[in-house]
Amino acid sequence: MTRPCLPPLASITPPSFRAPAGACDSHAHVFGPYARHPLADDRSYTPTEHPAEAFIAHLDELGLTRGVLVTASASGTDNSVVIDALRQYPTRLRGIAVPAADTTDAQLDAWHDAGVRGVRINLYQIGGHAVYRNGVGIEVLEALAPRLKARGWHAQIWIHAPDLVELGPRLKALGLPLVIDHMGRMATSRGVADAGFQALCALLAEGVAWTKISGADRLQPAGAPYRDVDPFVAALLAANPEQIVWGSDWPHINYFDPAQMPDDGVLFNLLARWIPDEATRHRVLVANPARLYDFG
């Protein structure tokens, strides 16, 4: 048994600015209905059901046009809930799948036709210990890399930024665009001078990697207004604003205390503080995700 997660807030803070046409939430998950899309037996958390139509309602509430769905670790390598959502909303959604070691070319082609544009691997550890069960490791990615490259896909890497010091060269050798989740899942207490965070900034500056300025609530667990996250976002934008996208991380899985559940409106409104320049904000919300995720 795993502990059931809380659902996201039923009522959110209204957006403080109007999102530009084509704006994208580049990181979210969907779950269920569980009668059709059951969770993996071996998992670290149990979310409530959040099907595709609930995510579309989330986009509409924030005034967003597009979204990117990532197969969550609780689903293992069963990507069916994401694939079904992509087929249901083909113009609005793209997806990131978690491949099994024996994924075939036919499966990759079917996923591509549905709207998948990358795969996610789980390298997220703290102190040498995996934080979440499930996911696939770097060996699977290395084996699949030539076939992913042939399809124009990227590799989304769930990793603690300090581990980029050691693993960065191995990831670069894949020859794939890299997308680092949640700003490297840095605890703000480590500071922007942390060697791993500086390695992330260097990867962005080289044009080798992208990152998602998402998960402020997980970088600074004390809660809003997330001021301690500001220097990290500023450093990433200074490194390369062409390689940055934004995501909400809806529906905020693995929260159990209602007082800690983030407000999607507050998270979205951070963009007005982080990126006051409208042209740069358009790049992060529209142009960059359109290029990364191949929105027509």
Coordinates of C-alpha atoms in Angstrom, one line a residue:
M1 CA 0.0 0.0 0.0
T2 CA 1.1 3.5 -0.7
R3 CA -0.2 6.7 0.9
P4 CA -2.9 8.4 -1.2
C5 CA -2.0 11.9 -2.4
L6 CA -4.2 14.9 -2.0
P7 CA -5.9 16.4 -5.1
P8 CA -4.9 19.8 -6.3
L9 CA -6.7 22.9 -5.0
A10 CA -10.3 23.2 -6.2
S11 CA -10.0 27.0 -6.3
I12 CA -6.9 28.9 -7.5
T13 CA -5.6 32.4 -7.5
P14 CA -6.6 34.1 -10.8
P15 CA -3.8 34.7 -13.3
S16 CA -2.4 38.2 -13.0
F17 CA -1.6 38.5 -16.7
R18 CA -3.1 37.1 -19.9
A19 CA -1.0 34.3 -21.4
P20 CA -0.1 34.8 -25.0
A21 CA -1.8 32.7 -27.7
G22 CA -0.1 29.3 -28.0
A23 CA 1.2 29.4 -24.4
C24 CA 2.2 26.0 -23.1
D25 CA 2.3 24.2 -19.7
S26 CA 5.3 22.0 -20.4
H27 CA 5.1 19.6 -17.5
A28 CA 2.0 17.8 -16.1
H29 CA 0.7 14.3 -15.5
V30 CA -2.6 12.5 -16.0
F31 CA -4.0 9.5 -14.1
G32 CA -6.9 7.2 -14.8
P33 CA -9.7 6.4 -15.0
Y34 CA -8.0 3.5 -13.1
A35 CA -10.5 0.9 -14.5
R36 CA -8.8 1.5 -17.9
H37 CA -5.4 2.8 -16.9
P38 CA -4.3 1.1 -13.6
L39 CA -1.3 2.3 -11.7
A40 CA 1.8 0.1 -11.3
D41 CA 1.7 -2.3 -8.4
D42 CA 5.1 -1.1 -7.3
R43 CA 4.9 2.7 -6.8
S44 CA 5.9 5.4 -4.4
Y45 CA 2.5 7.2 -4.2
T46 CA -1.1 6.9 -5.1
P47 CA -2.7 9.9 -6.8
T48 CA -6.4 10.4 -7.2
E49 CA -7.8 10.2 -10.7
H50 CA -7.0 13.1 -13.0
P51 CA -7.9 12.2 -16.5
A52 CA -7.2 14.2 -19.7
E53 CA -10.3 16.4 -19.5
A54 CA -9.3 17.6 -16.1
F55 CA -5.9 18.7 -17.4
I56 CA -7.6 20.5 -20.3
A57 CA -9.8 22.3 -17.7
H58 CA -6.6 23.2 -15.9
L59 CA -5.1 24.7 -19.1
D60 CA -8.3 26.6 -19.7
E61 CA -8.4 28.1 -16.2
L62 CA -4.9 29.5 -16.7
G63 CA -5.6 30.7 -20.2
L64 CA -3.1 28.3 -21.8
T65 CA -3.4 26.8 -25.2
R66 CA -1.1 23.8 -25.1
G67 CA 0.2 21.2 -22.6
V68 CA 2.9 18.5 -22.3
L69 CA 2.0 15.3 -20.4
V70 CA 4.7 13.2 -18.9
T71 CA 4.2 9.6 -17.9
A72 CA 4.5 9.6 -14.1
S73 CA 6.6 7.1 -12.1
A74 CA 3.4 5.6 -10.5
S75 CA 2.4 4.4 -14.0
G76 CA 5.7 2.5 -14.5
T77 CA 6.3 2.0 -18.2
D78 CA 2.6 1.9 -19.1
N79 CA 2.2 5.0 -21.2
S80 CA -1.4 4.3 -22.2
V81 CA -3.0 7.1 -20.2
V82 CA -0.7 9.7 -21.9
I83 CA -1.2 8.2 -25.3
D84 CA -5.0 8.2 -25.0
A85 CA -4.9 11.8 -23.9
L86 CA -2.8 12.8 -26.9
R87 CA -5.1 11.1 -29.2
Q88 CA -8.1 12.8 -27.6
Y89 CA -6.6 16.3 -27.9
P90 CA -4.1 16.1 -30.8
T91 CA -3.7 19.8 -31.4
R92 CA -3.3 20.8 -27.8
L93 CA -1.1 18.1 -26.3
R94 CA 2.3 16.5 -26.7
G95 CA 3.8 13.7 -24.6
I96 CA 6.9 12.3 -22.9
A97 CA 6.9 8.5 -22.5
V98 CA 8.8 6.2 -20.2
P99 CA 10.2 3.4 -22.4
A100 CA 10.9 -0.2 -21.4
A101 CA 14.2 -1.7 -22.4
D102 CA 12.4 -3.8 -25.1
T103 CA 10.5 -1.0 -26.7
T104 CA 10.2 -1.7 -30.4
D105 CA 10.4 0.5 -33.4
A106 CA 6.7 0.0 -34.1
Q107 CA 5.9 1.2 -30.6
L108 CA 8.1 4.3 -31.0
D109 CA 6.5 5.1 -34.3
A110 CA 3.0 4.7 -32.8
W111 CA 3.9 7.0 -30.0
H112 CA 5.4 9.5 -32.4
D113 CA 2.2 9.5 -34.4
A114 CA 0.2 10.1 -31.3
G115 CA 2.4 13.1 -30.3
V116 CA 5.2 11.8 -28.1
R117 CA 8.4 13.8 -28.7
G118 CA 10.7 12.5 -26.0
V119 CA 11.4 9.9 -23.2
R120 CA 12.0 10.4 -19.5
I121 CA 14.5 8.6 -17.4
N122 CA 14.7 8.6 -13.6
L123 CA 18.2 9.4 -12.2
Y124 CA 16.8 11.3 -9.2
Q125 CA 18.7 10.4 -6.1
I126 CA 19.6 12.1 -2.8
G127 CA 22.6 10.8 -1.0
G128 CA 22.9 7.8 -3.4
H129 CA 19.4 6.6 -2.7
A130 CA 16.5 6.7 -5.3
V131 CA 13.7 9.0 -4.2
Y132 CA 10.9 7.4 -6.2
R133 CA 10.4 3.8 -7.3
N134 CA 10.0 3.0 -11.0
G135 CA 11.2 4.8 -14.1
V136 CA 14.1 3.6 -16.2
G137 CA 17.8 4.4 -16.0
I138 CA 20.6 5.7 -18.2
E139 CA 21.4 2.3 -19.6
V140 CA 18.0 2.1 -21.3
L141 CA 18.4 5.6 -22.7
E142 CA 21.8 4.8 -24.1
A143 CA 20.5 1.7 -25.8
L144 CA 17.6 3.6 -27.4
A145 CA 19.4 6.8 -28.2
P146 CA 20.2 6.2 -31.9
R147 CA 16.5 5.4 -32.5
L148 CA 15.3 8.4 -30.5
K149 CA 17.7 10.7 -32.4
A150 CA 16.4 9.3 -35.8
R151 CA 12.9 10.4 -34.8
G152 CA 14.0 13.9 -33.6
W153 CA 13.2 13.2 -30.0
H154 CA 14.8 14.4 -26.8
A155 CA 15.7 12.9 -23.4
Q156 CA 14.0 14.3 -20.4
I157 CA 16.2 13.7 -17.4
W158 CA 14.9 13.6 -13.8
I159 CA 18.0 14.3 -11.9
H160 CA 19.4 16.2 -8.9
A161 CA 21.6 18.9 -10.4
P162 CA 24.6 18.1 -8.1
D163 CA 24.8 14.7 -9.9
L164 CA 25.3 16.5 -13.3
V165 CA 28.9 17.1 -12.3
E166 CA 29.5 13.3 -12.7
L167 CA 26.8 12.3 -15.2
G168 CA 26.8 15.4 -17.5
P169 CA 29.5 14.1 -19.8
R170 CA 27.8 10.7 -20.1
L171 CA 24.5 12.4 -20.9
K172 CA 26.1 14.7 -23.5
A173 CA 27.6 11.7 -25.2
L174 CA 24.1 10.5 -26.2
G175 CA 23.9 13.1 -28.9
L176 CA 20.4 14.0 -27.9
P177 CA 18.9 17.2 -26.7
L178 CA 18.6 17.0 -22.9
V179 CA 15.7 18.5 -20.9
I180 CA 16.5 18.7 -17.2
D181 CA 13.4 18.6 -15.0
H182 CA 12.4 21.2 -12.5
M183 CA 15.7 23.3 -12.6
G184 CA 17.6 20.2 -11.5
R185 CA 15.4 19.8 -8.4
M186 CA 17.7 22.0 -6.5
A187 CA 17.1 22.8 -2.8
T188 CA 17.4 26.6 -2.7
S189 CA 19.5 26.2 0.5
R190 CA 22.4 24.9 -1.7
G191 CA 22.7 28.3 -3.5
V192 CA 23.3 29.2 -7.1
A193 CA 27.0 28.6 -6.7
D194 CA 26.5 24.9 -6.3
A195 CA 28.7 23.1 -8.7
G196 CA 25.8 21.0 -10.1
F197 CA 23.6 24.0 -10.7
Q198 CA 26.5 25.7 -12.4
A199 CA 26.9 22.6 -14.6
L200 CA 23.2 22.9 -15.5
C201 CA 23.7 26.6 -16.5
A202 CA 26.7 25.6 -18.6
L203 CA 24.7 22.9 -20.4
L204 CA 22.1 25.5 -21.2
A205 CA 24.7 28.0 -22.4
E206 CA 26.2 25.4 -24.7
G207 CA 22.8 24.7 -26.2
V208 CA 23.1 21.1 -25.2
A209 CA 20.3 21.1 -22.6
W210 CA 17.0 22.8 -21.8
T211 CA 15.4 23.1 -18.4
K212 CA 11.9 23.6 -17.1
I213 CA 11.5 26.5 -14.7
S214 CA 8.9 24.4 -12.7
G215 CA 8.6 23.0 -9.3
A216 CA 9.2 26.2 -7.3
D217 CA 7.1 24.6 -4.5
R218 CA 9.5 21.6 -4.4
L219 CA 12.7 23.7 -4.4
Q220 CA 11.4 25.9 -1.5
P221 CA 9.0 23.8 0.6
A222 CA 8.3 26.7 3.0
G223 CA 5.8 27.9 0.4
A224 CA 4.8 31.0 -1.4
P225 CA 6.0 33.6 -2.5
Y226 CA 9.0 31.4 -3.3
R227 CA 11.5 34.3 -3.3
D228 CA 14.4 32.0 -2.7
V229 CA 13.9 30.5 -6.1
D230 CA 14.3 33.8 -7.9
P231 CA 18.1 33.8 -8.2
F232 CA 18.0 30.3 -9.7
V233 CA 15.6 31.3 -12.4
A234 CA 17.6 34.5 -13.1
A235 CA 20.8 32.4 -13.5
L236 CA 19.1 30.0 -15.9
L237 CA 17.6 32.8 -18.0
A238 CA 21.0 34.5 -18.1
A239 CA 22.6 31.3 -19.3
N240 CA 20.2 30.9 -22.3
P241 CA 16.6 32.0 -22.5
E242 CA 16.2 30.1 -25.8
Q243 CA 16.5 26.8 -23.9
I244 CA 13.8 27.3 -21.1
V245 CA 10.2 26.3 -20.9
W246 CA 7.7 26.6 -18.0
G247 CA 5.5 23.9 -16.4
S248 CA 3.0 23.8 -13.5
D249 CA 3.7 20.1 -12.4
W250 CA -0.1 19.7 -12.1
P251 CA -1.7 17.9 -10.3
H252 CA 1.1 18.2 -7.7
I253 CA 1.5 14.6 -6.8
N254 CA 3.0 13.4 -3.5
Y255 CA 1.5 16.1 -1.3
F256 CA -0.3 15.0 1.9
D257 CA -0.7 18.2 3.9
P258 CA -3.4 20.6 2.6
A259 CA -1.4 23.6 3.9
Q260 CA 1.5 22.6 1.5
M261 CA -0.5 22.1 -1.6
P262 CA 0.7 24.7 -4.2
D263 CA -1.7 27.1 -5.9
D264 CA -1.5 26.8 -9.7
G265 CA -2.4 30.5 -10.0
V266 CA 0.4 31.5 -7.7
L267 CA 2.8 29.3 -9.6
F268 CA 1.8 30.7 -12.9
N269 CA 1.9 34.3 -11.7
L270 CA 5.6 33.8 -10.7
L271 CA 6.3 34.3 -14.4
A272 CA 5.3 38.0 -14.1
R273 CA 8.0 38.4 -11.5
W274 CA 10.6 36.2 -13.0
I275 CA 10.1 37.4 -16.6
P276 CA 8.7 40.9 -16.6
D277 CA 9.7 41.4 -20.3
E278 CA 6.8 40.3 -22.5
A279 CA 8.9 39.3 -25.4
T280 CA 11.0 36.9 -23.3
R281 CA 7.9 35.6 -21.6
H282 CA 6.4 34.8 -25.0
R283 CA 9.6 32.9 -25.9
V284 CA 9.4 30.8 -22.7
L285 CA 5.7 30.1 -22.9
V286 CA 5.2 29.9 -26.7
A287 CA 8.2 29.8 -29.0
N288 CA 10.5 27.6 -27.0
P289 CA 7.9 24.8 -26.3
A290 CA 6.6 25.0 -29.9
R291 CA 10.2 24.2 -31.1
L292 CA 11.0 21.6 -28.4
Y293 CA 7.7 19.7 -28.6
D294 CA 7.1 20.1 -32.3
F295 CA 3.7 21.9 -32.1
G296 CA 2.6 22.7 -35.6

